[in-house]
Structures are given as C-alpha cells and as structure tokens.
Amino acid sequence: MTYSVSQLLTQDIKLQPIEIKGWVRTFRANRFIALNDGSTINNIQCVVDFESTDEAILKRITTGAAVHIKGDLVESQGKGQNVEIQVSSITILGDSHPDDYPIQPKKHSFEFLRENAHLRTRTSTFSAVMRLRSALSFAIHKYFNDNGFYYMHTPIITGSDAEGAGEMFRVSALDAKNPPLTDDGQVDYKKDFFGKETNLTVSGQLEAETYAMSLGKVYTFGPTFRAENSNTSRHLAEFWMIEPEVAFMDLAGNMDLAEDFMKSVLSYILEHNREDLEFLETRLLDEEKTKPQAERSEMSLIEKIKFVVDNNFKRVSYTEAIDILKNSKPNKKKKFNYIIEEWGADLQSEHERFLVEKHFKCPVILFDYPANIKAFYMRLNEDGKTVRAMDILFPGIGEMVGGSQREERLDVLKEKMKALDIDEKELWWYLDLRKYGTAVHSGFGLGFERLVMFATGMGNIRDVIPYPRTPQNAEF
Ligand code: 4AD
Ligand code: MG
C-alpha cells in the first residue's frame, strides 16, 4: 500500500511492506535517502542497499529527483528518527539534473528563492509556510461556519471603487492602441465589454453589506487588487482579504468579533500545525542571532502567537493615541519621519509600530478616527467629526485589520457622498439598503497575507503568497 511520509512517521504501521513516492532531499554515503513528499516538514529516511542496487540507479538518486520506493518500515538503527524504510526496490520517476537544479541542499537567500518561486516549496521553510497558509484558510472558514456565517462570493470585476482611493486596475476588452472615442476625444467605455468603466475590486465590502442586510451574518474571502505603487514588505498588488459583515452589530460588537476570530484561527494552528511552527521558530531564532542584541525579539514565534491568543487586545481611541504619540520620545526628538503636531493627522506605519511595539507591546484596536482620513461609508459619530472606524495593529506587522460600523442613515450617507463627489447613480443599490429596512451593521477586512506573516514570522509579504504580484513583477 502507498503511504504518505506523514502517515509513516505518525502511525503505527511497522514491519509491513510499504510503498512511497516523493522527492529526494539529500542522498548521503550512497545509502541514506532523506525523502519528502510535502505531507510533513519531516523527511523519512530510506536506507538503500548499495550492493544489490544497480550503480546506474544509485547515480540518479540526486537532490530533487522524484522516486518510487518499495520496502519495509522498520525501527531505525540510527539516531534522529524512530522508523526508517529498508528499501527493496527504487524506481526513478523523474531525474533532477543535479548540475543545474536550483534547490541544492544548502541555505538559499529568500531573494533567490523568490526568483525560483515555482520550486521554493521544495524547501522546508516554504513548505511549512504554505502548509500554514492552507491551515489558516481552513480555520477561517471553520470559524465562520461554526458561528452561523454564510460564505459569499463577491464579484472580482466591479464598476465601483469601494475604498474611494482610486487605486484600481482597469478591466477592459477595448483595443488599447486604437480605442473608440467619444465626440470630445475621451475613450468611449460605453463601447467596452460591460458598457461602462470596470475595475478589479479593491474590496468585497459593499456587496457583502447587501447580503448582511438579508442573510444576517456573511463573509467573503477572496482576492482583492490595489494599484498602489508601494514597494514595501507589507504590500501586494494582489492579496486575499477576509471580510465579515453583520447586521444589527455595532462597532463594539465588531471589535469583539475581530478579536475572537483572530484568536480562534491562531489557536487552530497552535493545535494542528505544531511541527511547522516549531521549524519556523528555530529558523527565526537562527536569524535573530545574526542581529544585534537590542534588535532581537523578546519572544519566540510560538510565544508571540500564544501571547495574542491569551491576552486582550488593547482598545484605544484615535484621540488617546494622538496624545500618546505627541508626547512620545521619537516625536519630541523628531525621530519620526512624520511629526505628529495635531489632532487629525493620518497615522503612518512608524506611528502604528511605535504604539504596538514600544508603548503597548500587544495588539491594539484603534477606533473613532477623524472622518476625513477614512472612507465614505463609515458611521459618523455624534461629535460630527469622528467616524466609527477601527484598525487592528499587530506587533511586527502594523495594520492587520481595517473595519467600521457603516453609515446606515440615508440622508447622512448622501451628504457624505456629495461632499466627496461620489456619484449617487453609481451606488444606487448601496443607497437602497438605507432606504428599505436599514439597520445598524458593521464589518471588517483582514489582510490574509499579513496574518500569515504574523503566524509564520516571515518578514516579507512576498514570501507568504505563492506568486506575489508587486510593481514591475508578475512572473509565474
Ligand atoms: O483597511 P482596508 O483598505 O479596508 C477595506 O478594504 C475595507 N473595505 C474592509 C472592510 O471593512 N470590509 O484593507 C483591509 C486590510 C488591511 O488592514 C490590510 O491588512 C490589508 O487589508 N491590506 C493589504 N494587504 C496586502 N497588500 C496591500 N496592498 C493591502 N492593502 C490592504
Ligand atoms: Mg486600512
């Protein structure tokens, strides 16, 4: 029978004839194959009898080759593993051409592996990261399913700009070299595929709101796209976002939901993905050793995750945060690139990081932001100048979640759209929600890759998505 490496290492199937297929990680002393098939971070040792094995075959057992092994699972004689396979026959399914196979058994830089992203999951680090990514996706769906949410597929192609930031990728079937023009020389999108201008969505929120106002509790989890030219370690042009939306829930309920949700999915991986987390933790500790003492992290990866799971997120209003920042050392000593002078300033990532990493040293939920630095759909507070927005900031990551209570009052929303020059005709259906059975409702968006960064300790967002899309880069 054919088994996976994970089955062989964890189940009690000793001394049986078994079969296994996988890729050679290393082959040493013409005798010991470390075999991996992706089912676990661990390799299984396969012991080849070189006297009875064809020399031509032995030569073809090289790092990266795909092999089919038959043999017996026995207790291991050597150190480092409990069981091993005594190989009775080995077939080379695919040679690996050792002269130019890029993934040699040595340390490769993440930059090099990014250029070889189609092969990088053959390394322990990237296979662990991508297994965790998969487990987190599952945990997310499980959380919502267990809590009475419906999974909704919001459109990828859209005619509206949900965030009003204008950073969108156009979707068009027009001939780019020779587009039809209107009388006044503009591109005539009426003649385009959809009869109007369309883009890749920046968020599924607006459509999710329509379903929340009938199904009650919904969420979307899909790809979103932003044409912002920010070449940072935390931004992608294509990223995945989880967006729950709930009827009759206010901002306080939204904070409770976000906190419970994040704790739940992180507990899931602590319980189910221990070996991958331990591997990544060791990798990080090695990396930390190369840093000066002062920059080293006080907690290991698993400790950091546990800390988030076991402690309350700190809830702080924007106004309080501005006071803390104004009086902070880096602000007074002009160490920030953007000095905080007065209430109303937009927070930059340096400020967010100061709050979570230096001041509070835990995840922070900032709420009640000034209306004019946030999106049009957020619920205006009684003070007339702040909105019921919340951002969740994480140590090492910065902004992980952005959400709000939504403006449910038709007249206030119309007023706001007018002030921001948002065409009512474009969002007639969104306004209808406020006309027919409107109610308090709230939701948030969690950037999935930022969660995966936190859970794996990876420092660059390009290393937690299979094929990153960033400015000047859409390879694979
Ligand atoms: O704060 P944002 O822009 O919020 C929204 O889009 C709302 N419509 C969500 C909602 O209320 N339903 O984005 C939400 C999160 C951010 O907090 C961040 O984690 C992530 O999405 N994000 C990005 N992740 C990677 N690359 C980018 N370019 C990102 N932009 C936002
Ligand atoms: Mg945001």
PDB file of C-alpha atoms in Angstrom, residues 26-241:
ATOM      1  CA  THR A  26      19.523  14.504   0.219  1.00  0.00           C
ATOM      2  CA  PHE A  27      21.361  11.277  -0.506  1.00  0.00           C
ATOM      3  CA  ARG A  28      24.425  10.529   1.563  1.00  0.00           C
ATOM      4  CA  ALA A  29      27.033   7.789   1.717  1.00  0.00           C
ATOM      5  CA  ASN A  30      25.383   6.059  -1.253  1.00  0.00           C
ATOM      6  CA  ARG A  31      22.981   4.691   1.336  1.00  0.00           C
ATOM      7  CA  PHE A  32      20.653   7.156   3.100  1.00  0.00           C
ATOM      8  CA  ILE A  33      17.904   8.998   1.257  1.00  0.00           C
ATOM      9  CA  ALA A  34      16.030  11.782   3.085  1.00  0.00           C
ATOM     10  CA  LEU A  35      12.682  11.662   1.302  1.00  0.00           C
ATOM     11  CA  ASN A  36       9.932  14.290   1.441  1.00  0.00           C
ATOM     12  CA  ASP A  37       6.514  14.348  -0.193  1.00  0.00           C
ATOM     13  CA  GLY A  38       5.055  17.590   1.190  1.00  0.00           C
ATOM     14  CA  SER A  39       2.820  15.866   3.746  1.00  0.00           C
ATOM     15  CA  THR A  40       5.015  16.994   6.660  1.00  0.00           C
ATOM     16  CA  ILE A  41       8.050  19.100   7.453  1.00  0.00           C
ATOM     17  CA  ASN A  42       9.885  15.870   8.314  1.00  0.00           C
ATOM     18  CA  ASN A  43      11.705  13.622   5.891  1.00  0.00           C
ATOM     19  CA  ILE A  44      11.673   9.872   6.114  1.00  0.00           C
ATOM     20  CA  GLN A  45      14.989   8.094   5.960  1.00  0.00           C
ATOM     21  CA  CYS A  46      15.156   5.387   3.286  1.00  0.00           C
ATOM     22  CA  VAL A  47      18.104   3.024   3.523  1.00  0.00           C
ATOM     23  CA  VAL A  48      19.352   1.708   0.192  1.00  0.00           C
ATOM     24  CA  ASP A  49      21.372  -1.466  -0.026  1.00  0.00           C
ATOM     25  CA  PHE A  50      24.043  -0.242  -2.434  1.00  0.00           C
ATOM     26  CA  GLU A  51      25.415  -3.701  -3.089  1.00  0.00           C
ATOM     27  CA  SER A  52      22.174  -5.005  -4.547  1.00  0.00           C
ATOM     28  CA  THR A  53      21.240  -1.737  -6.287  1.00  0.00           C
ATOM     29  CA  ASP A  54      22.256  -1.003  -9.854  1.00  0.00           C
ATOM     30  CA  GLU A  55      25.068   1.582  -9.956  1.00  0.00           C
ATOM     31  CA  ALA A  56      23.311   3.497 -12.731  1.00  0.00           C
ATOM     32  CA  ILE A  57      20.291   3.875 -10.465  1.00  0.00           C
ATOM     33  CA  LEU A  58      22.418   4.969  -7.477  1.00  0.00           C
ATOM     34  CA  LYS A  59      23.867   7.774  -9.634  1.00  0.00           C
ATOM     35  CA  ARG A  60      20.395   9.028 -10.437  1.00  0.00           C
ATOM     36  CA  ILE A  61      19.356   9.361  -6.790  1.00  0.00           C
ATOM     37  CA  THR A  62      20.134  13.064  -6.503  1.00  0.00           C
ATOM     38  CA  THR A  63      18.583  16.013  -4.699  1.00  0.00           C
ATOM     39  CA  GLY A  64      15.261  16.874  -6.327  1.00  0.00           C
ATOM     40  CA  ALA A  65      14.682  13.572  -8.131  1.00  0.00           C
ATOM     41  CA  ALA A  66      11.205  12.002  -7.912  1.00  0.00           C
ATOM     42  CA  VAL A  67      11.330   8.386  -6.782  1.00  0.00           C
ATOM     43  CA  HIS A  68       9.046   5.447  -6.089  1.00  0.00           C
ATOM     44  CA  ILE A  69      10.270   3.286  -3.252  1.00  0.00           C
ATOM     45  CA  LYS A  70       9.120  -0.117  -2.088  1.00  0.00           C
ATOM     46  CA  GLY A  71      10.369  -1.601   1.144  1.00  0.00           C
ATOM     47  CA  ASP A  72       9.711  -2.363   4.788  1.00  0.00           C
ATOM     48  CA  LEU A  73       9.092   0.109   7.534  1.00  0.00           C
ATOM     49  CA  VAL A  74      11.381  -0.867  10.406  1.00  0.00           C
ATOM     50  CA  GLU A  75      12.592   0.586  13.652  1.00  0.00           C
ATOM     51  CA  SER A  76      15.563   2.797  12.951  1.00  0.00           C
ATOM     52  CA  GLN A  77      19.071   1.717  13.928  1.00  0.00           C
ATOM     53  CA  GLY A  78      20.396   5.261  13.741  1.00  0.00           C
ATOM     54  CA  LYS A  79      19.762   8.409  15.717  1.00  0.00           C
ATOM     55  CA  GLY A  80      17.310  11.123  14.717  1.00  0.00           C
ATOM     56  CA  GLN A  81      14.300   9.024  13.744  1.00  0.00           C
ATOM     57  CA  ASN A  82      12.190   6.238  15.175  1.00  0.00           C
ATOM     58  CA  VAL A  83      11.425   4.466  11.943  1.00  0.00           C
ATOM     59  CA  GLU A  84      13.038   4.166   8.551  1.00  0.00           C
ATOM     60  CA  ILE A  85      12.432   2.346   5.305  1.00  0.00           C
ATOM     61  CA  GLN A  86      14.593  -0.592   4.326  1.00  0.00           C
ATOM     62  CA  VAL A  87      14.454  -0.160   0.558  1.00  0.00           C
ATOM     63  CA  SER A  88      13.837  -3.289  -1.500  1.00  0.00           C
ATOM     64  CA  SER A  89      13.331  -1.538  -4.834  1.00  0.00           C
ATOM     65  CA  ILE A  90      13.648   2.012  -6.085  1.00  0.00           C
ATOM     66  CA  THR A  91      12.383   3.452  -9.366  1.00  0.00           C
ATOM     67  CA  ILE A  92      13.461   6.883 -10.580  1.00  0.00           C
ATOM     68  CA  LEU A  93      10.268   8.598 -11.727  1.00  0.00           C
ATOM     69  CA  GLY A  94      11.986  11.826 -12.744  1.00  0.00           C
ATOM     70  CA  ASP A  95      15.657  12.798 -12.761  1.00  0.00           C
ATOM     71  CA  SER A  96      16.595  16.153 -11.308  1.00  0.00           C
ATOM     72  CA  HIS A  97      19.640  17.113 -13.406  1.00  0.00           C
ATOM     73  CA  PRO A  98      21.892  17.927 -10.436  1.00  0.00           C
ATOM     74  CA  ASP A  99      24.157  20.254 -12.435  1.00  0.00           C
ATOM     75  CA  ASP A 100      21.530  22.920 -12.762  1.00  0.00           C
ATOM     76  CA  TYR A 101      18.790  22.007 -10.228  1.00  0.00           C
ATOM     77  CA  PRO A 102      18.392  25.309  -8.363  1.00  0.00           C
ATOM     78  CA  ILE A 103      17.373  23.947  -4.945  1.00  0.00           C
ATOM     79  CA  GLN A 104      20.619  22.498  -3.620  1.00  0.00           C
ATOM     80  CA  PRO A 105      20.813  21.163  -0.066  1.00  0.00           C
ATOM     81  CA  LYS A 106      22.243  24.381   1.361  1.00  0.00           C
ATOM     82  CA  LYS A 107      20.965  27.727   2.602  1.00  0.00           C
ATOM     83  CA  HIS A 108      19.482  29.843  -0.183  1.00  0.00           C
ATOM     84  CA  SER A 109      18.569  33.504   0.183  1.00  0.00           C
ATOM     85  CA  PHE A 110      14.854  34.360   0.090  1.00  0.00           C
ATOM     86  CA  GLU A 111      15.595  36.666  -2.879  1.00  0.00           C
ATOM     87  CA  PHE A 112      16.999  33.739  -4.848  1.00  0.00           C
ATOM     88  CA  LEU A 113      14.055  31.554  -3.879  1.00  0.00           C
ATOM     89  CA  ARG A 114      11.599  34.271  -4.954  1.00  0.00           C
ATOM     90  CA  GLU A 115      13.122  34.080  -8.413  1.00  0.00           C
ATOM     91  CA  ASN A 116      12.531  30.339  -8.256  1.00  0.00           C
ATOM     92  CA  ALA A 117       9.094  30.535  -6.667  1.00  0.00           C
ATOM     93  CA  HIS A 118       7.932  27.528  -8.698  1.00  0.00           C
ATOM     94  CA  LEU A 119      10.457  25.367  -6.830  1.00  0.00           C
ATOM     95  CA  ARG A 120      10.730  27.107  -3.475  1.00  0.00           C
ATOM     96  CA  THR A 121       8.097  24.936  -1.771  1.00  0.00           C
ATOM     97  CA  ARG A 122      10.646  22.142  -2.074  1.00  0.00           C
ATOM     98  CA  THR A 123      12.482  23.786   0.805  1.00  0.00           C
ATOM     99  CA  SER A 124      11.469  23.177   4.414  1.00  0.00           C
ATOM    100  CA  THR A 125      10.808  26.862   5.101  1.00  0.00           C
ATOM    101  CA  PHE A 126       8.427  27.459   2.198  1.00  0.00           C
ATOM    102  CA  SER A 127       6.627  24.151   2.510  1.00  0.00           C
ATOM    103  CA  ALA A 128       5.998  24.980   6.191  1.00  0.00           C
ATOM    104  CA  VAL A 129       4.778  28.491   5.332  1.00  0.00           C
ATOM    105  CA  MET A 130       2.395  27.243   2.650  1.00  0.00           C
ATOM    106  CA  ARG A 131       1.024  24.428   4.806  1.00  0.00           C
ATOM    107  CA  LEU A 132       0.303  27.053   7.469  1.00  0.00           C
ATOM    108  CA  ARG A 133      -1.324  29.296   4.874  1.00  0.00           C
ATOM    109  CA  SER A 134      -3.587  26.403   3.919  1.00  0.00           C
ATOM    110  CA  ALA A 135      -4.383  25.567   7.561  1.00  0.00           C
ATOM    111  CA  LEU A 136      -5.223  29.201   8.330  1.00  0.00           C
ATOM    112  CA  SER A 137      -7.617  29.361   5.348  1.00  0.00           C
ATOM    113  CA  PHE A 138      -9.342  26.265   6.609  1.00  0.00           C
ATOM    114  CA  ALA A 139      -9.508  27.627  10.171  1.00  0.00           C
ATOM    115  CA  ILE A 140     -11.084  30.841   8.847  1.00  0.00           C
ATOM    116  CA  HIS A 141     -13.851  29.008   7.005  1.00  0.00           C
ATOM    117  CA  LYS A 142     -14.340  26.762  10.023  1.00  0.00           C
ATOM    118  CA  TYR A 143     -14.669  29.705  12.400  1.00  0.00           C
ATOM    119  CA  PHE A 144     -17.357  31.376  10.313  1.00  0.00           C
ATOM    120  CA  ASN A 145     -19.171  28.147   9.610  1.00  0.00           C
ATOM    121  CA  ASP A 146     -19.198  27.265  13.328  1.00  0.00           C
ATOM    122  CA  ASN A 147     -20.566  30.723  14.153  1.00  0.00           C
ATOM    123  CA  GLY A 148     -23.501  30.866  11.742  1.00  0.00           C
ATOM    124  CA  PHE A 149     -21.972  32.953   8.934  1.00  0.00           C
ATOM    125  CA  TYR A 150     -22.682  32.331   5.252  1.00  0.00           C
ATOM    126  CA  TYR A 151     -19.782  32.350   2.790  1.00  0.00           C
ATOM    127  CA  MET A 152     -20.495  34.765  -0.027  1.00  0.00           C
ATOM    128  CA  HIS A 153     -18.609  35.170  -3.310  1.00  0.00           C
ATOM    129  CA  THR A 154     -18.382  38.854  -4.078  1.00  0.00           C
ATOM    130  CA  PRO A 155     -17.561  39.940  -7.644  1.00  0.00           C
ATOM    131  CA  ILE A 156     -13.968  40.376  -8.781  1.00  0.00           C
ATOM    132  CA  ILE A 157     -14.884  42.743 -11.615  1.00  0.00           C
ATOM    133  CA  THR A 158     -16.706  45.810 -10.413  1.00  0.00           C
ATOM    134  CA  GLY A 159     -17.868  49.229 -11.524  1.00  0.00           C
ATOM    135  CA  SER A 160     -17.461  50.860  -8.115  1.00  0.00           C
ATOM    136  CA  ASP A 161     -14.497  51.971  -6.025  1.00  0.00           C
ATOM    137  CA  ALA A 162     -15.307  50.645  -2.545  1.00  0.00           C
ATOM    138  CA  GLU A 163     -12.493  52.449  -0.766  1.00  0.00           C
ATOM    139  CA  GLY A 164     -12.751  55.625  -2.820  1.00  0.00           C
ATOM    140  CA  ALA A 165      -8.987  55.708  -3.110  1.00  0.00           C
ATOM    141  CA  GLY A 166      -8.885  55.348  -6.882  1.00  0.00           C
ATOM    142  CA  GLU A 167      -6.056  52.809  -6.835  1.00  0.00           C
ATOM    143  CA  MET A 168      -7.619  50.308  -9.201  1.00  0.00           C
ATOM    144  CA  PHE A 169      -6.651  48.129 -12.142  1.00  0.00           C
ATOM    145  CA  ARG A 170      -8.828  48.749 -15.174  1.00  0.00           C
ATOM    146  CA  VAL A 171     -10.560  45.788 -16.799  1.00  0.00           C
ATOM    147  CA  SER A 172     -11.190  46.423 -20.466  1.00  0.00           C
ATOM    148  CA  ALA A 173     -11.631  44.480 -23.672  1.00  0.00           C
ATOM    149  CA  LEU A 174     -11.035  47.543 -25.846  1.00  0.00           C
ATOM    150  CA  ASP A 175      -8.136  47.701 -28.282  1.00  0.00           C
ATOM    151  CA  ALA A 176      -5.569  49.620 -26.204  1.00  0.00           C
ATOM    152  CA  LYS A 177      -3.856  51.016 -29.327  1.00  0.00           C
ATOM    153  CA  ASN A 178      -6.996  52.141 -31.027  1.00  0.00           C
ATOM    154  CA  PRO A 179      -9.882  52.592 -28.594  1.00  0.00           C
ATOM    155  CA  PRO A 180     -13.245  54.013 -29.683  1.00  0.00           C
ATOM    156  CA  LEU A 181     -13.509  57.700 -28.789  1.00  0.00           C
ATOM    157  CA  THR A 182     -16.386  59.941 -27.795  1.00  0.00           C
ATOM    158  CA  ASP A 183     -17.024  63.240 -29.604  1.00  0.00           C
ATOM    159  CA  ASP A 184     -14.851  65.080 -27.115  1.00  0.00           C
ATOM    160  CA  GLY A 185     -11.909  62.691 -27.599  1.00  0.00           C
ATOM    161  CA  GLN A 186     -12.286  60.542 -24.462  1.00  0.00           C
ATOM    162  CA  VAL A 187     -12.140  56.745 -24.522  1.00  0.00           C
ATOM    163  CA  ASP A 188     -15.729  55.594 -25.041  1.00  0.00           C
ATOM    164  CA  TYR A 189     -16.286  52.958 -22.366  1.00  0.00           C
ATOM    165  CA  LYS A 190     -19.912  52.598 -23.430  1.00  0.00           C
ATOM    166  CA  LYS A 191     -18.454  50.539 -26.267  1.00  0.00           C
ATOM    167  CA  ASP A 192     -16.399  48.400 -23.875  1.00  0.00           C
ATOM    168  CA  PHE A 193     -17.385  44.854 -22.872  1.00  0.00           C
ATOM    169  CA  PHE A 194     -19.567  45.861 -19.929  1.00  0.00           C
ATOM    170  CA  GLY A 195     -20.798  49.124 -21.441  1.00  0.00           C
ATOM    171  CA  LYS A 196     -19.090  51.085 -18.650  1.00  0.00           C
ATOM    172  CA  GLU A 197     -15.754  51.515 -16.921  1.00  0.00           C
ATOM    173  CA  THR A 198     -14.861  48.496 -14.805  1.00  0.00           C
ATOM    174  CA  ASN A 199     -12.005  47.545 -12.490  1.00  0.00           C
ATOM    175  CA  LEU A 200     -10.669  44.699 -10.406  1.00  0.00           C
ATOM    176  CA  THR A 201     -12.209  45.006  -6.968  1.00  0.00           C
ATOM    177  CA  VAL A 202     -10.319  46.559  -4.030  1.00  0.00           C
ATOM    178  CA  SER A 203     -12.780  45.065  -1.518  1.00  0.00           C
ATOM    179  CA  GLY A 204     -15.944  42.947  -1.461  1.00  0.00           C
ATOM    180  CA  GLN A 205     -17.421  45.002   1.372  1.00  0.00           C
ATOM    181  CA  LEU A 206     -20.140  46.933  -0.437  1.00  0.00           C
ATOM    182  CA  GLU A 207     -21.630  43.771  -1.939  1.00  0.00           C
ATOM    183  CA  ALA A 208     -21.179  41.924   1.376  1.00  0.00           C
ATOM    184  CA  GLU A 209     -23.282  44.632   3.026  1.00  0.00           C
ATOM    185  CA  THR A 210     -26.169  43.803   0.688  1.00  0.00           C
ATOM    186  CA  TYR A 211     -26.119  40.179   1.844  1.00  0.00           C
ATOM    187  CA  ALA A 212     -25.686  41.044   5.521  1.00  0.00           C
ATOM    188  CA  MET A 213     -28.915  43.030   5.206  1.00  0.00           C
ATOM    189  CA  SER A 214     -30.810  39.864   4.291  1.00  0.00           C
ATOM    190  CA  LEU A 215     -28.810  36.835   5.433  1.00  0.00           C
ATOM    191  CA  GLY A 216     -27.663  38.489   8.665  1.00  0.00           C
ATOM    192  CA  LYS A 217     -24.098  37.232   9.029  1.00  0.00           C
ATOM    193  CA  VAL A 218     -21.909  36.777   5.957  1.00  0.00           C
ATOM    194  CA  TYR A 219     -18.257  36.857   4.968  1.00  0.00           C
ATOM    195  CA  THR A 220     -16.241  36.933   1.789  1.00  0.00           C
ATOM    196  CA  PHE A 221     -12.724  35.565   1.410  1.00  0.00           C
ATOM    197  CA  GLY A 222     -11.270  36.300  -1.963  1.00  0.00           C
ATOM    198  CA  PRO A 223      -8.600  38.085  -3.964  1.00  0.00           C
ATOM    199  CA  THR A 224      -8.518  41.882  -3.976  1.00  0.00           C
ATOM    200  CA  PHE A 225      -6.378  44.187  -6.077  1.00  0.00           C
ATOM    201  CA  ARG A 226      -4.716  47.520  -5.476  1.00  0.00           C
ATOM    202  CA  ALA A 227      -2.675  49.512  -7.939  1.00  0.00           C
ATOM    203  CA  GLU A 228      -0.913  51.451  -5.190  1.00  0.00           C
ATOM    204  CA  ASN A 229       2.719  51.846  -6.082  1.00  0.00           C
ATOM    205  CA  SER A 230       4.023  50.907  -2.645  1.00  0.00           C
ATOM    206  CA  ASN A 231       7.023  48.647  -2.873  1.00  0.00           C
ATOM    207  CA  THR A 232       7.123  47.662   0.796  1.00  0.00           C
ATOM    208  CA  SER A 233       7.466  44.354   2.616  1.00  0.00           C
ATOM    209  CA  ARG A 234       3.778  44.588   3.617  1.00  0.00           C
ATOM    210  CA  HIS A 235       2.027  45.472   0.342  1.00  0.00           C
ATOM    211  CA  LEU A 236       0.923  43.359  -2.583  1.00  0.00           C
ATOM    212  CA  ALA A 237      -0.949  44.407  -5.714  1.00  0.00           C
ATOM    213  CA  GLU A 238      -2.981  41.188  -5.427  1.00  0.00           C
ATOM    214  CA  PHE A 239      -3.813  39.982  -1.937  1.00  0.00           C
ATOM    215  CA  TRP A 240      -6.522  37.970  -0.227  1.00  0.00           C
ATOM    216  CA  MET A 241      -8.941  39.563   2.166  1.00  0.00           C
TER     217      MET A 241
END
